Coordinates of C-alpha atoms and ligand atoms in Angstrom, one line a residue:
M1 CA 0.0 0.0 0.0
A2 CA 1.2 3.5 -0.9
R3 CA 2.3 5.9 2.0
W4 CA 2.1 9.7 1.9
L5 CA 5.3 11.2 3.3
K6 CA 3.8 14.7 2.7
R7 CA 0.4 16.1 2.0
G8 CA -0.5 19.7 1.0
D9 CA -1.9 21.8 3.8
K10 CA -4.7 23.1 1.6
T11 CA -5.4 20.2 -0.7
N12 CA -8.8 19.8 0.9
E13 CA -9.7 23.5 0.9
K14 CA -10.1 23.7 -2.9
P15 CA -13.9 23.3 -3.1
T16 CA -14.4 26.5 -1.0
V17 CA -12.0 28.5 -3.2
L18 CA -13.8 27.2 -6.3
T19 CA -17.2 28.4 -5.0
Q20 CA -15.9 31.9 -4.5
V21 CA -14.3 32.0 -7.9
R22 CA -17.6 30.6 -9.4
E23 CA -19.6 33.4 -7.9
T24 CA -17.2 36.2 -8.9
V25 CA -17.2 34.9 -12.5
E26 CA -21.0 34.7 -12.6
R27 CA -21.4 38.3 -11.5
A28 CA -18.7 39.5 -13.9
L29 CA -20.1 37.7 -17.0
A30 CA -23.6 39.0 -16.2
D31 CA -22.2 42.5 -16.0
I32 CA -20.4 42.2 -19.4
A33 CA -23.6 40.7 -21.0
A34 CA -25.6 43.7 -19.7
R35 CA -23.2 46.6 -20.1
G36 CA -20.6 45.5 -22.8
D37 CA -17.5 47.6 -23.2
D38 CA -18.3 49.8 -20.2
A39 CA -18.2 46.8 -17.9
V40 CA -15.1 45.4 -19.6
R41 CA -13.2 48.8 -19.2
E42 CA -14.2 49.0 -15.6
M43 CA -13.0 45.5 -14.7
S44 CA -9.8 46.0 -16.6
G45 CA -9.2 49.2 -14.7
K46 CA -9.9 47.5 -11.4
F47 CA -7.9 44.3 -11.8
D48 CA -5.1 45.4 -14.2
G49 CA -5.0 49.2 -13.9
W50 CA -5.6 49.3 -17.6
A51 CA -8.4 51.3 -19.3
P52 CA -7.2 52.6 -22.7
E53 CA -9.4 54.1 -25.3
S54 CA -9.1 50.9 -27.4
F55 CA -7.9 47.5 -26.2
L56 CA -7.2 46.6 -29.9
L57 CA -3.5 47.1 -30.8
S58 CA -2.8 49.1 -33.9
D59 CA -0.1 48.1 -36.4
R60 CA 2.1 50.9 -34.9
E61 CA 1.7 49.5 -31.4
K62 CA 2.5 46.0 -32.6
Q63 CA 5.7 47.2 -34.3
D64 CA 6.7 49.1 -31.2
C65 CA 6.6 45.8 -29.3
L66 CA 8.5 43.9 -31.9
D67 CA 11.2 46.7 -31.8
Q68 CA 11.7 46.2 -28.1
L69 CA 13.0 42.6 -28.6
S70 CA 16.5 41.7 -29.7
A71 CA 17.3 39.7 -32.8
Q72 CA 18.0 36.7 -30.6
D73 CA 14.7 37.0 -28.8
L74 CA 12.8 37.0 -32.2
K75 CA 14.9 34.1 -33.5
D76 CA 14.1 32.1 -30.3
I77 CA 10.4 32.8 -30.6
E78 CA 10.5 31.8 -34.3
F79 CA 12.3 28.5 -33.5
A80 CA 9.6 27.6 -31.0
Q81 CA 6.8 28.6 -33.4
T82 CA 8.4 26.5 -36.1
Q83 CA 8.3 23.4 -33.9
V84 CA 4.7 24.0 -32.8
R85 CA 3.5 24.7 -36.3
N86 CA 5.3 21.6 -37.7
F87 CA 3.8 19.2 -35.2
A88 CA 0.4 20.8 -35.6
R89 CA 0.6 20.2 -39.4
I90 CA 1.6 16.6 -38.8
Q91 CA -1.4 16.2 -36.5
R92 CA -3.7 17.9 -39.1
D93 CA -2.5 15.5 -41.8
S94 CA -3.4 12.6 -39.5
M95 CA -7.1 13.7 -39.7
K96 CA -8.7 12.5 -42.9
D97 CA -12.0 13.4 -44.4
V98 CA -13.8 10.2 -45.4
E99 CA -16.4 9.3 -48.1
V100 CA -17.4 5.7 -48.5
E101 CA -20.1 3.6 -50.1
T102 CA -21.5 1.7 -47.1
L103 CA -24.3 -0.1 -49.0
P104 CA -24.8 -0.3 -52.8
G105 CA -25.8 3.3 -53.7
V106 CA -25.4 4.7 -50.2
V107 CA -22.6 7.2 -49.7
L108 CA -21.6 8.4 -46.2
G109 CA -18.9 10.9 -45.4
H110 CA -17.4 13.4 -43.0
R111 CA -15.5 16.6 -43.5
N112 CA -13.4 18.4 -40.9
V113 CA -14.5 22.0 -41.0
P114 CA -12.7 24.7 -39.0
V115 CA -14.7 27.0 -36.8
N116 CA -15.1 30.5 -38.3
A117 CA -13.7 32.5 -35.3
A118 CA -11.6 31.5 -32.4
G119 CA -10.7 33.6 -29.3
C120 CA -7.3 32.6 -27.9
Y121 CA -6.5 33.6 -24.3
V122 CA -2.8 34.1 -23.5
P123 CA -2.1 34.3 -19.7
G124 CA 0.0 37.1 -18.4
G125 CA -0.9 38.0 -14.9
K126 CA 2.2 36.6 -13.0
Y127 CA 4.5 36.0 -16.0
P128 CA 4.1 37.1 -19.6
L129 CA 3.4 33.6 -21.0
L130 CA 4.2 34.2 -24.6
A131 CA 4.4 30.4 -25.3
S132 CA 0.6 30.3 -24.9
A133 CA 0.3 32.5 -28.0
H134 CA 2.1 29.8 -30.2
M135 CA 0.0 27.1 -28.7
S136 CA -3.4 28.6 -29.4
V137 CA -2.9 31.0 -32.4
I138 CA -0.6 28.8 -34.5
T139 CA -2.8 25.8 -33.9
A140 CA -5.9 27.6 -34.9
K141 CA -4.3 28.9 -38.1
V142 CA -3.0 25.4 -39.0
A143 CA -6.5 24.2 -38.5
G144 CA -7.7 26.8 -41.0
V145 CA -9.6 29.2 -38.7
P146 CA -10.2 32.4 -40.7
R147 CA -10.6 34.8 -37.8
V148 CA -8.2 34.4 -34.9
V149 CA -8.7 36.8 -32.0
T150 CA -6.2 36.9 -29.1
C151 CA -6.2 38.6 -25.7
A152 CA -3.5 38.9 -23.1
P153 CA -3.5 41.1 -20.0
P154 CA -1.1 44.0 -19.7
F155 CA 2.1 43.1 -17.9
Q156 CA 3.4 45.7 -15.4
G157 CA 1.0 48.3 -16.7
K158 CA 1.6 48.0 -20.5
P159 CA 1.4 45.5 -23.4
A160 CA 4.0 42.7 -22.8
P161 CA 6.3 43.0 -25.8
A162 CA 7.2 39.3 -26.0
I163 CA 3.6 38.2 -25.9
V164 CA 2.6 40.7 -28.6
A165 CA 5.5 39.6 -30.8
A166 CA 4.5 36.0 -30.4
Q167 CA 0.8 36.8 -31.2
V168 CA 1.9 38.8 -34.3
L169 CA 4.4 36.1 -35.5
A170 CA 1.8 33.4 -34.9
G171 CA -0.5 35.2 -37.3
A172 CA -3.3 36.5 -35.1
D173 CA -5.9 38.6 -36.9
E174 CA -6.9 40.8 -33.9
I175 CA -4.8 41.4 -30.8
Y176 CA -6.4 42.9 -27.7
V177 CA -4.5 43.8 -24.5
L178 CA -7.1 42.6 -22.1
G179 CA -7.0 40.0 -19.3
G180 CA -9.0 37.7 -17.1
I181 CA -12.8 37.3 -17.0
Q182 CA -13.3 40.5 -19.0
A183 CA -11.2 39.2 -21.9
V184 CA -12.9 35.8 -22.3
G185 CA -16.3 37.3 -21.5
A186 CA -15.8 40.0 -24.2
M187 CA -14.6 37.5 -26.8
A188 CA -17.5 35.1 -26.2
L189 CA -20.4 37.5 -25.6
G190 CA -19.2 40.2 -28.0
T191 CA -19.3 43.9 -27.2
A192 CA -19.7 47.0 -29.4
S193 CA -15.9 46.9 -30.1
I194 CA -15.2 43.1 -30.2
A195 CA -17.2 40.9 -32.5
P196 CA -18.1 37.6 -30.8
V197 CA -16.1 34.4 -31.5
D198 CA -17.4 30.8 -31.9
M199 CA -15.0 29.2 -29.5
L200 CA -12.6 30.1 -26.7
V201 CA -9.2 28.4 -26.2
G202 CA -6.1 28.7 -24.0
P203 CA -5.0 28.3 -20.4
G204 CA -5.4 30.8 -17.6
N205 CA -5.8 31.1 -13.8
A206 CA -8.8 29.9 -11.9
F207 CA -10.9 32.9 -13.0
V208 CA -10.1 32.4 -16.6
A209 CA -10.7 28.7 -16.5
E210 CA -14.0 29.1 -14.6
A211 CA -15.2 31.8 -17.0
K212 CA -14.6 29.5 -20.0
R213 CA -16.4 26.8 -18.2
Q214 CA -19.4 29.0 -17.6
L215 CA -19.4 30.3 -21.2
Y216 CA -19.4 26.8 -22.6
G217 CA -22.6 26.3 -24.6
K218 CA -22.8 29.9 -25.6
V219 CA -19.4 29.2 -27.3
G220 CA -17.3 26.1 -27.7
I221 CA -14.2 25.7 -25.5
D222 CA -11.1 23.6 -25.9
L223 CA -10.9 22.2 -22.4
F224 CA -10.7 23.0 -18.8
A225 CA -7.1 24.4 -18.6
G226 CA -6.7 26.0 -15.2
P227 CA -3.7 26.3 -12.8
T228 CA -0.8 24.1 -13.7
E229 CA -0.3 20.7 -12.1
T230 CA 2.7 18.4 -12.2
L231 CA 3.4 14.8 -11.2
V232 CA 6.9 13.4 -11.2
I233 CA 7.1 9.6 -11.3
A234 CA 10.6 8.5 -10.4
D235 CA 12.8 5.7 -9.1
E236 CA 16.5 5.5 -8.2
I237 CA 17.6 4.2 -11.5
G238 CA 15.9 6.9 -13.6
C239 CA 16.3 9.9 -11.4
D240 CA 17.9 11.6 -8.4
G241 CA 16.7 13.9 -5.7
E242 CA 18.1 17.1 -7.3
L243 CA 16.5 16.4 -10.6
A244 CA 13.1 15.5 -9.1
A245 CA 13.2 18.6 -6.9
T246 CA 14.1 20.9 -9.8
D247 CA 11.3 19.5 -11.9
L248 CA 8.7 19.8 -9.1
L249 CA 9.6 23.4 -8.2
G250 CA 9.9 24.3 -11.9
Q251 CA 6.2 23.8 -12.3
A252 CA 5.1 24.9 -8.7
E253 CA 6.5 28.3 -9.8
H254 CA 3.4 28.8 -12.0
G255 CA 1.5 30.1 -9.0
P256 CA 0.6 29.3 -5.3
D257 CA -2.3 27.1 -6.4
S258 CA -0.2 24.7 -8.6
P259 CA 0.1 21.2 -7.2
A260 CA 3.4 19.4 -7.6
I261 CA 3.5 15.7 -6.6
L262 CA 6.3 13.2 -6.3
L263 CA 5.3 9.5 -6.8
T264 CA 8.2 7.1 -6.3
T265 CA 9.0 3.5 -5.3
S266 CA 12.0 4.7 -3.3
E267 CA 11.7 6.2 0.2
A268 CA 15.4 7.3 0.0
L269 CA 14.7 9.2 -3.2
A270 CA 11.6 10.7 -1.7
R271 CA 13.4 12.0 1.4
D272 CA 16.4 13.3 -0.7
T273 CA 13.9 15.1 -3.0
M274 CA 12.3 16.8 0.0
R275 CA 15.7 18.0 1.3
Q276 CA 16.7 19.3 -2.1
I277 CA 13.4 21.2 -2.4
E278 CA 14.1 23.0 0.9
R279 CA 17.6 23.8 -0.4
L280 CA 16.4 25.1 -3.8
L281 CA 13.7 27.2 -2.2
T282 CA 16.4 29.3 -0.6
I283 CA 17.9 30.2 -4.0
L284 CA 15.1 30.1 -6.6
P285 CA 14.1 33.6 -7.5
T286 CA 10.5 32.6 -7.8
A287 CA 10.4 30.8 -4.5
A288 CA 7.5 32.9 -3.3
H289 CA 5.1 31.2 -5.6
A290 CA 6.8 27.8 -5.7
G291 CA 7.3 27.6 -1.9
R292 CA 3.6 28.4 -1.2
A293 CA 2.5 25.9 -3.9
W294 CA 4.7 23.2 -2.4
A295 CA 3.6 23.9 1.2
D296 CA -0.1 24.1 0.3
Y297 CA -0.5 21.5 -2.5
G298 CA 2.8 19.5 -2.6
E299 CA 2.6 15.8 -2.0
V300 CA 5.1 12.9 -1.7
I301 CA 3.9 9.4 -2.2
V302 CA 5.9 6.2 -1.8
A303 CA 4.4 3.2 -3.7
Q304 CA 5.2 -0.4 -3.8
D305 CA 5.9 -1.0 -7.5
D306 CA 5.3 0.4 -11.0
A307 CA 1.8 -1.1 -11.3
E308 CA 0.7 0.7 -8.1
M309 CA 2.3 4.0 -9.4
V310 CA 0.2 3.6 -12.6
R311 CA -3.0 3.2 -10.5
I312 CA -2.3 6.2 -8.4
A313 CA -1.2 8.4 -11.3
D314 CA -4.4 7.5 -13.2
E315 CA -6.4 8.5 -10.1
I316 CA -4.6 11.9 -9.9
A317 CA -5.0 12.5 -13.7
S318 CA -2.4 15.2 -13.6
E319 CA -1.9 17.7 -16.4
H320 CA 1.8 17.0 -16.7
V321 CA 3.4 13.7 -15.9
Q322 CA 7.2 13.3 -16.0
V323 CA 8.4 9.7 -15.9
M324 CA 12.0 9.2 -14.8
T325 CA 12.2 5.5 -14.0
A326 CA 14.1 2.4 -15.3
D327 CA 11.3 1.7 -17.8
P328 CA 9.4 4.9 -18.8
D329 CA 7.6 3.1 -21.7
Y330 CA 5.8 1.0 -19.1
F331 CA 3.9 4.1 -18.2
L332 CA 3.3 5.1 -21.8
N333 CA 1.8 1.7 -22.4
N334 CA -0.3 1.5 -19.2
M335 CA -1.3 4.9 -18.1
T336 CA -4.7 6.3 -19.3
N337 CA -5.3 9.6 -17.5
Y338 CA -2.8 12.4 -18.2
G339 CA -2.5 15.7 -20.1
A340 CA 0.9 15.0 -21.5
L341 CA 3.7 12.5 -20.7
F342 CA 7.4 13.4 -20.6
L343 CA 9.3 10.2 -20.8
G344 CA 12.9 9.8 -19.5
A345 CA 15.2 12.1 -17.7
R346 CA 16.4 13.9 -20.9
T347 CA 13.2 15.8 -21.3
N348 CA 11.0 17.7 -18.9
V349 CA 7.8 19.8 -18.7
S350 CA 9.6 23.0 -19.4
Y351 CA 10.6 21.7 -22.9
G352 CA 7.0 21.0 -23.6
D353 CA 5.9 24.3 -22.1
K354 CA 8.2 26.5 -24.2
V355 CA 9.6 24.9 -27.3
I356 CA 9.7 21.3 -28.2
G357 CA 6.5 21.4 -30.4
T358 CA 3.8 19.5 -28.5
N359 CA 1.0 21.8 -27.2
H360 CA 1.3 23.1 -23.7
T361 CA -2.4 23.9 -23.1
L362 CA -3.5 20.8 -21.2
P363 CA -6.3 19.5 -19.0
T364 CA -6.3 20.3 -15.3
G365 CA -8.6 19.5 -12.4
K366 CA -8.9 15.8 -13.5
A367 CA -10.2 16.8 -16.9
A368 CA -7.5 14.4 -18.2
R369 CA -10.0 11.6 -17.5
Y370 CA -12.0 12.7 -20.6
T371 CA -9.8 14.9 -22.8
G372 CA -6.3 15.4 -24.1
G373 CA -4.8 18.8 -24.6
L374 CA -5.3 21.5 -27.2
W375 CA -4.5 20.5 -30.8
V376 CA -5.7 21.2 -34.3
G377 CA -8.6 18.8 -33.9
K378 CA -10.2 21.0 -31.2
F379 CA -10.7 23.8 -33.8
L380 CA -12.3 21.4 -36.3
K381 CA -15.9 20.2 -36.4
T382 CA -16.2 16.7 -37.8
C383 CA -19.4 17.1 -39.8
T384 CA -21.1 14.2 -41.5
Y385 CA -23.1 14.1 -44.8
Q386 CA -24.9 11.5 -46.8
K387 CA -26.1 10.9 -50.4
V388 CA -28.2 8.1 -51.8
M389 CA -27.2 7.5 -55.4
T390 CA -29.8 5.1 -56.7
D391 CA -33.6 4.6 -56.6
A392 CA -33.1 1.1 -55.3
A393 CA -30.9 2.3 -52.4
S394 CA -33.5 4.9 -51.4
A395 CA -36.3 2.3 -51.5
L396 CA -34.3 -0.3 -49.5
V397 CA -33.3 2.2 -46.7
G398 CA -36.8 3.6 -46.8
E399 CA -38.4 0.3 -46.0
Y400 CA -36.3 -0.3 -43.0
C401 CA -36.7 3.3 -41.9
S402 CA -40.5 3.2 -42.2
R403 CA -40.8 0.1 -40.0
L404 CA -38.3 1.5 -37.4
C405 CA -40.3 4.8 -37.3
G406 CA -43.4 2.6 -36.6
L407 CA -41.7 1.1 -33.6
E408 CA -41.2 4.7 -32.2
G409 CA -44.6 5.9 -33.1
F410 CA -43.2 8.6 -35.4
A411 CA -45.8 9.1 -38.1
G412 CA -44.1 12.1 -39.8
H413 CA -40.7 10.4 -39.9
G414 CA -42.4 7.3 -41.3
E415 CA -44.0 9.3 -44.0
Q416 CA -40.6 10.9 -45.0
A417 CA -39.5 7.3 -45.7
N418 CA -42.8 6.1 -47.3
I419 CA -43.0 8.9 -49.9
R420 CA -39.6 7.9 -51.2
V421 CA -40.4 4.2 -51.2
R422 CA -43.4 5.0 -53.3
R423 CA -41.5 7.3 -55.7
Y424 CA -38.3 5.4 -56.1
G425 CA -39.7 2.1 -57.0
G426 CA -40.0 -0.1 -54.0
V427 CA -43.3 -1.6 -53.0
D428 CA -45.5 0.8 -51.0
V429 CA -45.0 0.2 -47.3
P430 CA -48.0 1.3 -45.3
Y431 CA -47.2 3.1 -42.1
A432 CA -47.3 0.6 -39.3
G433 CA -47.3 3.0 -36.4
T434 CA -49.9 4.1 -33.9
A435 CA -50.8 7.4 -35.5
A436 CA -53.4 7.6 -38.3
P437 CA -51.4 6.2 -41.2
S438 CA -54.1 6.3 -43.9
A439 CA -54.6 10.0 -43.6
L440 CA -50.9 10.6 -44.2
T441 CA -50.6 8.3 -47.1
A442 CA -53.8 9.8 -48.6
V443 CA -52.3 13.3 -48.7
D444 CA -49.6 12.1 -51.0
A445 CA -51.7 9.6 -53.1
Ligands
NAD501 N1 -3.5 24.3 -18.0 C1 -2.6 24.8 -18.8 O1 -2.4 24.3 -19.9 C2 -1.8 25.9 -18.4 C3 -0.7 26.4 -19.2 C4 0.0 27.5 -18.9 C5 -0.4 28.2 -17.7 N2 -1.4 27.8 -17.0 C6 -1.9 28.5 -15.8 O2 -2.3 29.8 -16.2 C7 -2.3 30.6 -15.1 C8 -1.9 32.0 -15.4 O3 -2.4 32.8 -14.3 P1 -2.0 34.3 -14.1 O4 -2.8 34.8 -13.0 O5 -0.6 34.5 -14.1 O6 -2.5 35.0 -15.5 P2 -4.0 35.1 -16.2 O7 -3.7 35.9 -17.4 O8 -4.6 33.8 -16.3 O9 -4.9 36.0 -15.2 C9 -4.6 37.3 -15.0 C10 -6.0 38.0 -14.9 O10 -6.7 37.5 -13.8 C11 -7.6 38.5 -13.4 N3 -7.7 38.5 -11.9 C12 -6.7 38.5 -11.0 N4 -7.2 38.5 -9.8 C13 -8.6 38.6 -9.9 C14 -9.7 38.6 -9.0 N5 -9.5 38.6 -7.6 N6 -10.9 38.7 -9.4 C15 -11.2 38.7 -10.8 N7 -10.2 38.6 -11.7 C16 -8.9 38.6 -11.3 C17 -7.0 39.8 -13.9 O11 -8.0 40.5 -14.7 C18 -5.8 39.5 -14.7 O12 -5.8 40.1 -16.0 C19 -1.5 30.0 -14.0 O13 -2.4 29.5 -13.0 C20 -0.9 28.8 -14.7 O14 -0.7 27.7 -13.9 C21 -2.1 26.7 -17.3
ZN502 ZN1 4.9 25.1 -16.9

């Protein structure tokens, strides 16, 4: 049986926090729906000290941001974007439209049709998370979305140059400097100055993730992508305490509500990792966020064997799972609930977050039980169609359809079939349902 060497002080408090966030978001969205741009401007002023005439960046303002970055900065952003675009294209190519003759004369198919307008949220409250611009905007463009709108909050009182550069280079059509609930609310509901989008994507803090959740239905969303979570699965062959500690704190740094969990078969490794974490917290510049996250939500679990680690990891369903064990592929082959896997000590979550090419917008809060992360497929609607090519096929399907409608008592549906059976050459099939069939056939006769 697994033993917990450490639990988070606040792991069990999450539901109360979520209720407060839910109520704040409900009020804010209702206000945006009622008062549009005025509500948006007020909220932006209140939360971000930012209330310009227009939230939309002009070409001049975009160029100003690009000019603030060095040639190396721009090259690095372009390298990351090339990796993300390349893998997104490979994934797009794996999705095929189909058209097949399933019965003689019956043709069924589906087409993958991009949504017309996507709103991409790029988080920027605590850090200017430019990588999220590649993940959402490029992926939408590779999927073929014609209108890609993107919002990021101001950083330290003005547009974050690196985020804006990433949004521009990724190919965004409209760039707004706007954060939080007001950004996703404005994109989804539309205001006098922002036309509404068809779907919202991208990660964000608890407010942003909850706003997307509440707006779902009004618009589509990619997935529930809230505060970052990381799980490190390790043993003494694949990892050591310093590496495990570095990788746990590296993601705990996202914010004080980011869980970081170590799951290991080695108590010695577990204890060494905990010591290394205390040491690193004295030197890590972002220790304020990471230290609180570790105290409040950090966990250390010692399991008996790899099979038990798979069971516990699937139960946790973490957004990120790093596997540094003797046989990482065992987890690839056996785990079912995770946002993304990082296999072996040579890679880590940061590579995925920033540059390697897989998408970093991933499911949190156990959403990994039912979805993977953001990818081109999320922007595509798989829409079916059908054609019946011959009279005989129409009559054949019609006879089955008519009898099945009878079983359901659907007179009108049955008549849709019957009229075709009569016209296209099959024998006339009287409606066999409970509603007055003769009256219906008589209309057509
Ligand atoms: N799941 C993923 O794929 C993924 C990927 C990257 C980042 N993330 C997460 O994104 C988040 C980024 O969070 P962030 O806060 O730095 O930036 P953010 O852009 O998500 O949120 C900042 C906005 O929050 C709003 N806000 C702040 N306090 C508020 C309050 N009390 N009431 C209402 N609104 C408020 C402000 O308007 C501000 O613009 C982190 O939690 C990180 O873990 C998740
Ligand atoms: Zn991260």
